[in-house]
Amino acid sequence: MKKRRAILLMLILFAGMSAYAKRHNDKLDNSKFGIEFGYDHNWQYAYTEFRISDYTDVSKKTINLDGFHVGPTYSYYFKGVRGLYLNGSLVYQYGVGKIERDMVYALTCGLSEIYSDQLDKMNKFSYITHSLELPIRIGYTYEFDNGLGINFYAGPLFNIALDWKISASGNDGEGEMHLISGKMVYKQNDIETKKTDENFKTYNPFDVAIGGGVGVTYKGLYFNIGCDWGLTNVCKRPSYVAKVGEVVAEYSNKSKMTQLKLSIGYKF
């Protein structure tokens, strides 16, 4: 339900921006729809500190993901300053990367140890993300007489995580951990077990980043390279205490995303 509400809100925002552009033609010039797609490289920084009595264990991991993004754009070019524009996009983003066993521990804020018996039977792990993004940029394009131009832009990016999951497989079975919904699937000897574990709702689905980039244009065609830095700690439980009998364990968690994007697009 929360995912559907977040997607609906982003669609409303995008539609509202388009409606504003159409109603204010006296202030805007050459407002254009477009389409954009490209390559993404994401770095997810995962930090977990575990304390029990006088013992402290710190895990710091950087998970690398490669993928793509694609979606529609809308640009508003202002009459007052030639080349100045406001751009909004609605982008689907996909990322995937191979990870090691210890990265599962970092990504789940240490909670994967609850299922260590099953995970110890796995030898192949991958991390897959599906997200919806709404970047809003202020930009400026300086165009030369031959139609070529140089483009600069900056602004916030709002990210909604649709599904982030860890997939694992081995000789004795395979499984999935969905870190947004908490859903878990484990299959062994053709017997499939499904359940939802509230503990594994590891990440908040909403993230805010700030970034910018540069590019080149030729008439409606453009090529951009940019980077966005996550501003929020997306861990759902930044700190918590777990108690088993008389034993008390304290966890501190932090996770942020950085994205590098290579994009090609066309404005109609």
XYZ file of N, CA and C in Angstrom:
804
model
N 0.823 -1.196 0.000
C 0.000 0.000 0.000
C 0.868 1.261 0.000
N 1.934 1.268 0.831
C 2.817 2.425 0.900
C 3.503 2.669 -0.434
N 3.898 1.578 -1.130
C 4.542 1.718 -2.434
C 3.594 2.374 -3.424
N 2.338 1.911 -3.437
C 1.364 2.468 -4.388
C 1.110 3.944 -4.104
N 1.039 4.303 -2.827
C 0.832 5.710 -2.477
C 2.014 6.563 -2.910
N 3.235 6.039 -2.718
C 4.434 6.794 -3.096
C 4.493 6.992 -4.606
N 4.187 5.928 -5.366
C 4.194 6.029 -6.829
C 3.133 7.008 -7.298
N 1.933 6.926 -6.678
C 0.848 7.838 -7.053
C 1.239 9.276 -6.771
N 1.900 9.536 -5.621
C 2.326 10.886 -5.289
C 3.315 11.424 -6.311
N 4.263 10.589 -6.742
C 5.246 11.028 -7.726
C 4.589 11.321 -9.069
N 3.609 10.499 -9.448
C 2.885 10.737 -10.700
C 2.107 12.049 -10.633
N 1.492 12.324 -9.470
C 0.743 13.577 -9.299
C 1.679 14.778 -9.397
N 2.857 14.677 -8.748
C 3.829 15.767 -8.818
C 4.276 16.021 -10.247
N 4.560 14.958 -10.970
C 5.014 15.096 -12.354
C 3.914 15.697 -13.223
N 2.682 15.232 -13.027
C 1.566 15.772 -13.800
C 1.325 17.235 -13.457
N 1.485 17.575 -12.179
C 1.305 18.964 -11.760
C 2.317 19.896 -12.383
N 3.558 19.446 -12.483
C 4.595 20.255 -13.114
C 4.277 20.491 -14.591
N 3.790 19.447 -15.260
C 3.424 19.582 -16.668
C 2.254 20.544 -16.847
N 1.257 20.438 -15.948
C 0.096 21.330 -16.037
C 0.512 22.779 -15.799
N 1.432 22.990 -14.859
C 1.911 24.345 -14.595
C 2.568 24.934 -15.841
N 3.346 24.113 -16.517
C 4.029 24.600 -17.717
C 3.036 25.028 -18.794
N 1.973 24.244 -18.971
C 1.000 24.554 -20.009
C 0.200 25.825 -19.696
N -0.031 26.090 -18.408
C -0.831 27.249 -18.015
C -0.053 28.550 -18.024
N 1.258 28.471 -18.046
C 2.084 29.666 -17.940
C 2.968 29.832 -19.173
N 2.346 29.785 -20.323
C 3.094 29.924 -21.566
C 3.706 31.306 -21.728
N 3.164 32.296 -20.987
C 3.727 33.634 -21.067
C 5.072 33.710 -20.346
N 5.331 32.799 -19.441
C 6.587 32.811 -18.698
C 7.566 31.747 -19.184
N 7.074 30.786 -19.944
C 7.911 29.678 -20.375
C 8.002 29.645 -21.891
N 9.137 29.172 -22.366
C 9.351 29.099 -23.793
C 9.923 27.732 -24.134
N 9.415 27.125 -25.204
C 9.929 25.844 -25.673
C 9.875 24.755 -24.608
N 8.732 24.615 -23.943
C 8.547 23.520 -23.004
C 8.445 22.212 -23.790
N 9.187 21.188 -23.364
C 9.292 19.983 -24.183
C 9.218 18.716 -23.339
N 8.519 17.713 -23.887
C 8.589 16.360 -23.361
C 9.815 15.676 -23.941
N 10.267 14.626 -23.266
C 11.409 13.874 -23.770
C 11.445 12.478 -23.189
N 12.451 11.734 -23.583
C 12.682 10.390 -23.072
C 14.170 10.255 -22.787
N 14.504 9.566 -21.697
C 15.905 9.432 -21.292
C 16.179 8.013 -20.828
N 17.342 7.490 -21.152
C 17.762 6.188 -20.627
C 19.281 6.186 -20.521
N 19.814 5.221 -19.778
C 21.264 5.189 -19.649
C 21.751 4.181 -18.639
N 23.055 4.238 -18.398
C 23.765 3.309 -17.515
C 23.918 3.918 -16.126
N 23.775 3.075 -15.092
C 23.958 3.501 -13.707
C 25.035 2.650 -13.031
N 25.836 3.302 -12.202
C 26.690 2.570 -11.269
C 26.415 3.133 -9.880
N 25.976 2.263 -8.973
C 25.589 2.685 -7.632
C 26.547 2.110 -6.597
N 26.865 2.936 -5.606
C 27.614 2.491 -4.441
C 26.698 2.590 -3.232
N 26.464 1.477 -2.556
C 25.700 1.518 -1.310
C 26.659 1.265 -0.150
N 26.781 2.264 0.704
C 27.642 2.173 1.873
C 26.828 1.604 3.029
N 27.283 0.473 3.588
C 26.581 -0.172 4.687
C 27.513 -0.290 5.894
N 27.091 0.259 7.024
C 27.896 0.265 8.246
C 27.061 -0.322 9.376
N 27.612 -1.307 10.074
C 26.954 -1.889 11.231
C 27.955 -2.008 12.369
N 27.570 -1.503 13.554
C 28.383 -1.668 14.758
C 27.581 -2.480 15.768
N 28.181 -3.588 16.204
C 27.526 -4.516 17.127
C 28.282 -4.505 18.452
N 27.572 -4.255 19.544
C 28.201 -4.195 20.862
C 27.486 -5.139 21.827
N 28.286 -5.950 22.518
C 27.751 -6.826 23.555
C 28.778 -6.894 24.676
N 28.386 -6.423 25.856
C 29.300 -6.300 27.002
C 30.501 -5.449 26.598
N 31.705 -5.996 26.718
C 32.909 -5.243 26.365
C 33.386 -5.530 24.942
N 32.596 -6.285 24.188
C 32.989 -6.675 22.828
C 32.283 -5.790 21.804
N 33.043 -5.299 20.832
C 32.485 -4.478 19.757
C 32.975 -5.012 18.407
N 32.046 -5.168 17.493
C 32.391 -5.615 16.142
C 31.835 -4.601 15.149
N 32.683 -4.129 14.243
C 32.283 -3.127 13.257
C 32.411 -3.717 11.856
N 31.348 -3.574 11.074
C 31.347 -4.034 9.675
C 31.113 -2.834 8.766
N 32.054 -2.598 7.862
C 31.934 -1.515 6.880
C 32.080 -2.114 5.497
N 31.036 -1.983 4.699
C 31.058 -2.560 3.359
C 30.546 -1.542 2.342
N 31.105 -1.608 1.147
C 30.593 -0.839 0.019
C 30.158 -1.821 -1.056
N 28.882 -1.811 -1.363
C 28.314 -2.734 -2.346
C 28.184 -2.009 -3.676
N 28.716 -2.605 -4.737
C 28.679 -2.017 -6.075
C 27.572 -2.655 -6.899
N 26.764 -1.811 -7.520
C 25.664 -2.271 -8.368
C 25.757 -1.609 -9.735
N 25.527 -2.389 -10.776
C 25.451 -1.860 -12.128
C 24.044 -2.064 -12.651
N 23.573 -1.115 -13.465
C 22.221 -1.240 -13.984
C 21.893 -0.174 -14.990
N 20.617 0.185 -15.068
C 20.154 1.164 -16.050
C 18.993 1.951 -15.485
N 18.679 3.053 -16.147
C 17.494 3.835 -15.814
C 16.802 4.243 -17.108
N 15.503 4.444 -17.033
C 14.732 4.858 -18.209
C 13.456 5.545 -17.740
N 13.038 6.575 -18.479
C 11.801 7.251 -18.117
C 11.567 8.525 -18.906
N 10.361 9.110 -18.797
C 10.016 10.347 -19.498
C 10.545 11.571 -18.762
N 10.729 12.652 -19.495
C 11.186 13.920 -18.914
C 10.301 15.066 -19.416
N 10.339 16.155 -18.667
C 9.652 17.376 -19.108
C 10.523 18.567 -18.727
N 10.822 19.419 -19.706
C 11.701 20.581 -19.485
C 10.944 21.870 -19.774
N 11.184 22.857 -18.931
C 10.554 24.172 -19.072
C 11.664 25.207 -19.289
N 11.697 25.797 -20.471
C 12.715 26.809 -20.800
C 12.132 28.199 -20.574
N 12.762 28.992 -19.721
C 12.251 30.309 -19.357
C 12.642 31.349 -20.398
N 11.720 32.275 -20.646
C 11.986 33.346 -21.609
C 12.996 34.352 -21.097
N 12.974 34.590 -19.788
C 13.805 35.654 -19.234
C 15.288 35.461 -19.457
N 15.774 34.224 -19.330
C 17.201 33.922 -19.519
C 17.297 32.798 -20.527
N 17.822 33.081 -21.671
C 17.917 32.082 -22.735
C 18.784 30.903 -22.277
N 18.246 29.687 -22.408
C 18.977 28.486 -22.029
C 18.699 27.986 -20.625
N 18.023 28.806 -19.801
C 17.717 28.395 -18.432
C 16.442 27.547 -18.430
N 16.469 26.426 -17.695
C 15.302 25.545 -17.710
C 15.128 24.836 -16.363
N 13.922 24.331 -16.160
C 13.591 23.471 -15.038
C 13.179 22.129 -15.628
N 13.785 21.049 -15.119
C 13.531 19.717 -15.679
C 13.055 18.761 -14.592
N 12.031 17.980 -14.922
C 11.562 16.920 -14.039
C 11.478 15.621 -14.804
N 11.824 14.518 -14.156
C 11.785 13.200 -14.791
C 11.114 12.208 -13.860
N 10.561 11.172 -14.445
C 10.014 10.048 -13.696
C 10.739 8.808 -14.197
N 11.658 8.269 -13.392
C 12.640 7.312 -13.883
C 12.534 5.987 -13.126
N 12.483 4.898 -13.880
C 12.633 3.568 -13.288
C 14.115 3.218 -13.284
N 14.612 2.718 -12.147
C 16.034 2.416 -12.008
C 16.216 0.986 -11.517
N 17.124 0.255 -12.185
C 17.400 -1.143 -11.852
C 18.896 -1.309 -11.600
N 19.244 -2.064 -10.561
C 20.652 -2.323 -10.268
C 20.848 -3.762 -9.820
N 22.021 -4.329 -10.129
C 22.323 -5.700 -9.723
C 23.823 -5.835 -9.502
N 24.201 -6.638 -8.531
C 25.616 -6.876 -8.263
C 25.819 -8.157 -7.481
N 26.962 -8.817 -7.706
C 27.319 -9.997 -6.925
C 27.901 -9.550 -5.585
N 27.547 -10.264 -4.518
C 28.031 -9.914 -3.189
C 28.569 -11.163 -2.497
N 29.332 -10.929 -1.425
C 29.873 -12.023 -0.628
C 28.994 -12.260 0.598
N 29.260 -13.375 1.269
C 28.473 -13.760 2.452
C 28.498 -12.669 3.525
N 29.647 -12.045 3.759
C 29.724 -11.020 4.804
C 28.962 -9.756 4.431
N 28.729 -9.531 3.122
C 27.939 -8.374 2.710
C 26.462 -8.568 3.033
N 26.017 -9.827 3.075
C 24.637 -10.100 3.487
C 24.436 -9.623 4.921
N 25.420 -9.877 5.765
C 25.376 -9.429 7.159
C 25.257 -7.911 7.223
N 26.063 -7.201 6.424
C 26.041 -5.736 6.439
C 24.719 -5.192 5.914
N 24.209 -5.756 4.831
C 22.974 -5.258 4.215
C 21.754 -5.490 5.099
N 21.783 -6.550 5.915
C 20.649 -6.839 6.781
C 20.875 -6.330 8.198
N 21.866 -5.448 8.377
C 22.165 -4.868 9.685
C 22.431 -5.947 10.738
N 23.068 -7.037 10.317
C 23.437 -8.106 11.233
C 22.352 -9.134 11.474
N 21.136 -8.875 11.008
C 20.024 -9.769 11.313
C 20.070 -11.080 10.540
N 20.896 -11.163 9.490
C 20.984 -12.405 8.733
C 21.505 -13.558 9.584
N 22.158 -13.254 10.707
C 22.671 -14.319 11.574
C 21.542 -15.173 12.155
N 20.328 -14.622 12.156
C 19.178 -15.394 12.627
C 18.984 -16.626 11.749
N 19.327 -16.484 10.457
C 19.140 -17.570 9.501
C 20.484 -18.099 9.008
N 21.468 -18.123 9.898
C 22.816 -18.525 9.502
C 22.866 -19.973 9.024
N 22.014 -20.847 9.572
C 22.024 -22.256 9.146
C 21.684 -22.387 7.666
N 20.670 -21.624 7.223
C 20.307 -21.677 5.810
C 21.355 -20.993 4.942
N 21.866 -19.839 5.403
C 22.817 -19.081 4.594
C 24.146 -19.808 4.440
N 24.526 -20.593 5.439
C 25.782 -21.327 5.362
C 25.758 -22.377 4.245
N 24.572 -22.742 3.799
C 24.457 -23.713 2.708
C 24.542 -23.053 1.338
N 24.570 -21.697 1.309
C 24.600 -20.960 0.049
C 26.032 -20.573 -0.309
N 26.318 -20.522 -1.591
C 27.655 -20.091 -2.033
C 27.615 -19.028 -3.123
N 26.423 -18.644 -3.577
C 26.290 -17.593 -4.574
C 25.257 -16.587 -4.086
N 25.658 -15.312 -4.027
C 24.767 -14.263 -3.544
C 24.732 -13.109 -4.540
N 23.564 -12.534 -4.724
C 23.431 -11.336 -5.564
C 22.447 -10.379 -4.905
N 22.615 -9.106 -5.227
C 21.797 -8.037 -4.656
C 21.141 -7.296 -5.813
N 19.815 -7.173 -5.775
C 19.051 -6.608 -6.883
C 18.142 -5.512 -6.351
N 18.135 -4.362 -7.022
C 17.301 -3.243 -6.586
C 16.397 -2.767 -7.728
N 15.168 -2.437 -7.377
C 14.208 -1.799 -8.276
C 13.728 -0.524 -7.576
N 13.869 0.609 -8.237
C 13.502 1.882 -7.612
C 12.793 2.786 -8.612
N 12.069 3.753 -8.079
C 11.431 4.795 -8.880
C 11.988 6.131 -8.403
N 12.461 6.956 -9.348
C 13.127 8.199 -9.000
C 12.453 9.403 -9.634
N 12.483 10.515 -8.903
C 11.986 11.791 -9.417
C 13.087 12.839 -9.225
N 13.971 13.006 -10.219
C 14.964 14.089 -10.141
C 14.355 15.401 -10.621
N 14.616 16.475 -9.898
C 14.174 17.817 -10.288
C 15.419 18.692 -10.405
N 15.686 19.192 -11.599
C 16.936 19.895 -11.861
C 16.706 21.307 -12.399
N 17.549 22.200 -11.941
C 17.685 23.504 -12.571
C 18.909 23.421 -13.481
N 18.749 23.805 -14.732
C 19.857 23.666 -15.666
C 20.027 24.869 -16.573
N 21.159 24.856 -17.242
C 21.461 25.919 -18.202
C 22.207 25.308 -19.380
N 21.748 25.628 -20.579
C 22.379 25.155 -21.806
C 22.874 26.339 -22.621
N 24.169 26.329 -22.912
C 24.731 27.350 -23.806
C 24.881 26.717 -25.184
N 24.169 27.265 -26.151
C 24.148 26.683 -27.489
C 24.956 27.525 -28.462
N 25.815 26.856 -29.236
C 26.625 27.523 -30.249
C 25.832 27.636 -31.560
N 26.391 28.378 -32.501
C 25.701 28.617 -33.765
C 25.515 27.345 -34.590
N 26.397 26.375 -34.421
C 26.309 25.145 -35.212
C 25.329 24.121 -34.620
N 24.603 24.484 -33.569
C 23.619 23.582 -32.969
C 24.128 22.803 -31.782
N 25.449 22.727 -31.601
C 26.017 22.068 -30.435
C 25.853 22.947 -29.191
N 25.788 22.298 -28.037
C 25.638 23.047 -26.806
C 26.310 22.356 -25.636
N 26.530 23.131 -24.582
C 27.069 22.606 -23.324
C 26.006 22.779 -22.254
N 25.815 21.730 -21.469
C 24.706 21.687 -20.525
C 25.223 21.498 -19.099
N 24.654 22.256 -18.144
C 24.969 22.117 -16.721
C 23.656 22.015 -15.960
N 23.618 21.178 -14.927
C 22.378 21.044 -14.159
C 22.685 20.591 -12.735
N 21.745 20.861 -11.816
C 21.885 20.455 -10.411
C 20.511 20.480 -9.756
N 20.381 19.709 -8.687
C 19.119 19.698 -7.969
C 18.919 18.426 -7.177
N 17.774 18.310 -6.502
C 17.505 17.141 -5.666
C 16.987 15.957 -6.474
N 17.102 14.779 -5.873
C 16.541 13.557 -6.436
C 15.789 12.838 -5.329
N 14.533 12.495 -5.595
C 13.710 11.763 -4.638
C 13.581 10.317 -5.119
N 13.880 9.376 -4.230
C 13.944 7.964 -4.608
C 12.946 7.154 -3.794
N 12.178 6.311 -4.485
C 11.281 5.367 -3.828
C 11.771 3.960 -4.139
N 12.185 3.209 -3.115
C 12.629 1.831 -3.302
C 11.403 0.932 -3.466
N 11.280 0.304 -4.630
C 10.157 -0.590 -4.880
C 10.427 -1.982 -4.315
N 11.635 -2.504 -4.594
C 12.008 -3.825 -4.105
C 13.531 -3.951 -4.121
N 14.127 -4.145 -2.957
C 15.559 -4.444 -2.843
C 15.653 -5.846 -2.268
N 16.317 -6.741 -2.948
C 16.347 -8.122 -2.464
C 17.730 -8.743 -2.588
N 18.000 -9.690 -1.693
C 19.194 -10.520 -1.747
C 18.760 -11.899 -2.212
N 19.364 -12.370 -3.289
C 19.104 -13.720 -3.789
C 20.312 -14.595 -3.473
N 20.046 -15.812 -3.010
C 21.122 -16.728 -2.640
C 20.808 -18.114 -3.179
N 21.854 -18.854 -3.550
C 21.666 -20.211 -4.051
C 22.869 -21.068 -3.687
N 22.625 -22.363 -3.619
C 23.669 -23.326 -3.311
C 23.248 -24.702 -3.770
N 24.048 -25.699 -3.430
C 23.743 -27.068 -3.858
C 22.491 -27.613 -3.192
N 22.173 -27.103 -2.002
C 21.057 -27.659 -1.239
C 19.797 -26.807 -1.258
N 19.816 -25.665 -1.957
C 18.618 -24.842 -1.966
C 18.875 -23.448 -2.469
N 17.836 -22.628 -2.420
C 17.928 -21.236 -2.842
C 16.918 -20.413 -2.055
N 17.185 -19.100 -1.967
C 16.281 -18.261 -1.196
C 16.384 -16.800 -1.574
N 15.444 -16.006 -1.053
C 15.406 -14.567 -1.299
C 15.034 -13.850 0.000
N 15.660 -12.690 0.219
C 15.301 -11.796 1.312
C 14.927 -10.451 0.701
N 13.706 -10.013 0.877
C 13.237 -8.735 0.355
C 13.337 -7.703 1.481
N 14.257 -6.758 1.325
C 14.636 -5.884 2.425
C 13.703 -4.686 2.616
N 12.742 -4.492 1.714
C 11.742 -3.433 1.888
C 10.470 -4.000 2.511
N 10.016 -5.135 2.006
C 8.751 -5.728 2.470
C 8.933 -6.720 3.607
N 10.170 -7.242 3.798
C 10.396 -8.258 4.817
C 10.005 -9.657 4.383
N 9.619 -9.831 3.129
C 9.225 -11.142 2.628
C 10.453 -12.023 2.433
N 10.321 -13.301 2.819
C 11.400 -14.264 2.669
C 10.876 -15.514 1.971
N 11.677 -16.042 1.066
C 11.338 -17.271 0.341
C 12.540 -18.201 0.415
N 12.325 -19.452 0.816
C 13.400 -20.431 0.897
C 12.907 -21.742 0.286
N 13.703 -22.292 -0.639
C 13.324 -23.521 -1.330
C 14.431 -24.552 -1.170
N 14.055 -25.741 -0.690
C 15.011 -26.822 -0.504
C 14.311 -28.145 -0.796
N 14.949 -28.939 -1.664
C 14.390 -30.239 -2.049
C 12.943 -30.117 -2.528
N 12.702 -29.100 -3.383
C 11.380 -28.850 -3.981
C 10.325 -28.450 -2.959
N 10.724 -28.168 -1.734
C 9.788 -27.677 -0.719
C 10.040 -26.183 -0.530
N 9.014 -25.387 -0.786
C 9.154 -23.930 -0.716
C 8.485 -23.383 0.529
N 9.228 -22.546 1.252
C 8.713 -21.904 2.453
C 8.668 -20.402 2.244
N 7.529 -19.785 2.523
C 7.364 -18.338 2.382
C 6.880 -17.757 3.705
N 7.433 -16.618 4.065
C 6.931 -15.917 5.240
C 7.417 -14.472 5.198
N 6.817 -13.652 6.030
C 7.237 -12.259 6.176
C 7.801 -12.065 7.572
N 9.030 -11.589 7.617
C 9.714 -11.344 8.887
C 9.871 -9.834 9.059
N 9.203 -9.278 10.052
C 9.256 -7.827 10.282
C 10.683 -7.337 10.505
N 11.532 -8.208 11.053
C 12.926 -7.827 11.295
C 13.668 -7.477 10.006
N 13.246 -8.099 8.899
C 13.960 -7.908 7.646
C 13.418 -6.748 6.810
N 12.509 -5.968 7.368
C 12.159 -4.699 6.738
C 13.266 -3.713 7.092
N 14.410 -3.912 6.420
C 15.649 -3.272 6.839
C 15.734 -1.809 6.443
N 15.113 -1.420 5.301
C 15.330 -0.082 4.768
C 14.032 0.697 4.637
N 14.130 1.999 4.892
C 13.041 2.909 4.550
C 12.985 3.040 3.032
N 11.807 3.025 2.436
C 11.730 3.089 0.978
C 12.014 4.471 0.401
N 11.981 5.531 1.242
C 12.116 6.888 0.724
C 13.507 7.428 1.003
N 14.135 7.994 -0.025
C 15.476 8.552 0.108
C 15.536 9.877 -0.646
N 16.361 10.783 -0.156
C 16.583 12.075 -0.808
C 18.073 12.221 -1.085
N 18.394 12.642 -2.302
C 19.789 12.852 -2.692
C 19.920 14.231 -3.327
N 21.154 14.688 -3.467
C 21.442 15.939 -4.152
C 22.568 15.664 -5.142
N 22.482 16.292 -6.303
C 23.517 16.024 -7.294
C 23.468 16.984 -8.461
N 24.231 16.667 -9.450
C 24.309 17.504 -10.637
C 25.168 16.840 -11.688
N 25.369 17.557 -12.778
C 26.164 16.982 -13.854
C 26.367 17.949 -14.994
N 27.042 17.454 -16.012
C 27.334 18.226 -17.222
C 27.014 17.351 -18.432
N 26.895 17.996 -19.578
C 26.620 17.233 -20.784
C 26.782 18.060 -22.037
N 26.553 17.411 -23.152
C 26.585 18.074 -24.458
C 25.240 17.855 -25.131
N 24.843 18.818 -25.949
C 23.566 18.736 -26.647
C 23.764 19.005 -28.133
N 22.859 18.463 -28.900
C 22.792 18.801 -30.327
C 21.323 18.818 -30.713
N 20.795 20.038 -30.803
C 19.367 20.230 -31.043
C 18.594 19.521 -29.938
N 17.769 18.519 -30.258
C 16.996 17.848 -29.211
C 17.729 16.732 -28.510
N 18.853 16.298 -29.084
C 19.598 15.171 -28.526
C 20.577 15.641 -27.456
N 20.753 14.865 -26.384
C 21.718 15.247 -25.355
C 22.359 14.010 -24.731
N 23.563 14.223 -24.202
C 24.286 13.198 -23.459
C 24.803 13.830 -22.170
N 24.432 13.246 -21.018
C 24.806 13.798 -19.716
C 25.586 12.795 -18.880
N 26.451 13.300 -18.034
C 27.092 12.501 -17.001
C 26.899 13.230 -15.675
N 26.381 12.514 -14.681
C 26.068 13.165 -13.413
C 26.214 12.222 -12.236
N 26.148 12.794 -11.042
C 26.295 12.011 -9.815
C 25.339 12.554 -8.758
N 24.759 11.644 -7.979
C 23.866 12.011 -6.887
C 24.355 11.377 -5.597
N 24.357 12.163 -4.522
C 24.812 11.703 -3.220
C 23.620 11.626 -2.267
N 23.390 10.464 -1.684
C 22.292 10.294 -0.742
C 22.490 11.112 0.519
N 21.432 11.792 0.964
C 21.496 12.638 2.149
C 20.960 11.945 3.394
N 20.161 10.906 3.212
C 19.479 10.280 4.344
C 20.052 8.899 4.644
N 20.038 8.557 5.915
C 20.361 7.196 6.338
C 19.112 6.350 6.112
N 19.166 5.432 5.140
C 17.963 4.698 4.750
C 17.709 3.465 5.617
N 18.561 3.205 6.607
C 18.301 2.099 7.527
C 17.021 2.365 8.315
N 16.148 1.381 8.363
C 14.874 1.564 9.045
C 15.068 1.643 10.555
N 16.074 0.938 11.059
C 16.377 0.987 12.486
C 17.840 1.411 12.650
N 18.101 2.733 12.708
C 19.487 3.203 12.827
C 20.179 2.657 14.065
N 19.417 2.449 15.128
C 19.983 1.852 16.334
C 18.871 1.106 17.073
N 19.231 -0.004 17.686
C 18.252 -0.755 18.454
C 18.982 -1.704 19.401
N 18.230 -2.239 20.369
C 18.768 -3.160 21.364
C 18.025 -4.480 21.235
N 18.786 -5.575 21.177
C 18.207 -6.912 21.138
C 18.594 -7.646 22.421
N 17.602 -8.244 23.074
C 17.856 -8.935 24.336
C 17.415 -10.384 24.236
N 18.347 -11.287 24.557
C 18.069 -12.716 24.600
C 18.462 -13.205 25.997
N 17.462 -13.467 26.825
C 17.752 -13.827 28.206
C 18.378 -12.650 28.934
N 19.561 -12.893 29.497
C 20.286 -11.845 30.187
C 21.296 -11.129 29.291
N 21.382 -11.574 28.045
C 22.362 -11.009 27.116
C 21.727 -9.850 26.350
N 22.372 -8.704 26.366
C 21.879 -7.504 25.677
C 22.869 -7.116 24.576
N 22.382 -7.008 23.368
C 23.221 -6.610 22.229
C 22.695 -5.293 21.664
N 23.607 -4.383 21.335
C 23.248 -3.082 20.777
C 23.766 -2.982 19.343
N 22.918 -2.459 18.459
C 23.273 -2.305 17.057
C 23.185 -0.826 16.668
N 24.152 -0.378 15.861
C 24.091 0.942 15.229
C 24.298 0.725 13.728
N 23.396 1.261 12.921
C 23.427 0.992 11.484
C 23.342 2.285 10.675
N 24.025 2.282 9.555
C 23.974 3.424 8.645
C 24.122 2.912 7.219
N 23.328 3.467 6.316
C 23.450 3.100 4.907
C 23.040 4.286 4.035
N 23.902 4.623 3.066
C 23.619 5.705 2.127
C 24.012 5.272 0.719
N 23.373 5.914 -0.258
C 23.591 5.567 -1.663
C 24.276 6.713 -2.410
N 25.165 6.338 -3.322
C 25.750 7.280 -4.279
C 25.549 6.703 -5.673
N 25.138 7.545 -6.621
C 24.834 7.066 -7.966
C 25.605 7.856 -9.022
N 26.189 7.137 -9.951
C 26.796 7.730 -11.146
C 25.910 7.365 -12.333
N 25.537 8.372 -13.122
C 24.635 8.130 -14.244
C 25.231 8.646 -15.544
N 25.166 7.825 -16.573
C 25.475 8.209 -17.939
C 24.169 8.126 -18.714
N 23.691 9.247 -19.227
C 22.354 9.295 -19.810
C 22.381 9.846 -21.232
N 21.523 9.270 -22.043
C 21.281 9.814 -23.382
C 19.776 10.022 -23.515
N 19.391 11.144 -24.096
C 17.983 11.449 -24.198
C 17.669 12.325 -25.388
N 16.375 12.485 -25.592
C 15.920 13.347 -26.703
C 14.691 14.119 -26.252
N 14.695 15.440 -26.528
C 13.563 16.305 -26.228
C 12.830 16.632 -27.511
N 11.555 16.297 -27.538
C 10.772 16.454 -28.758
C 10.282 17.899 -28.938
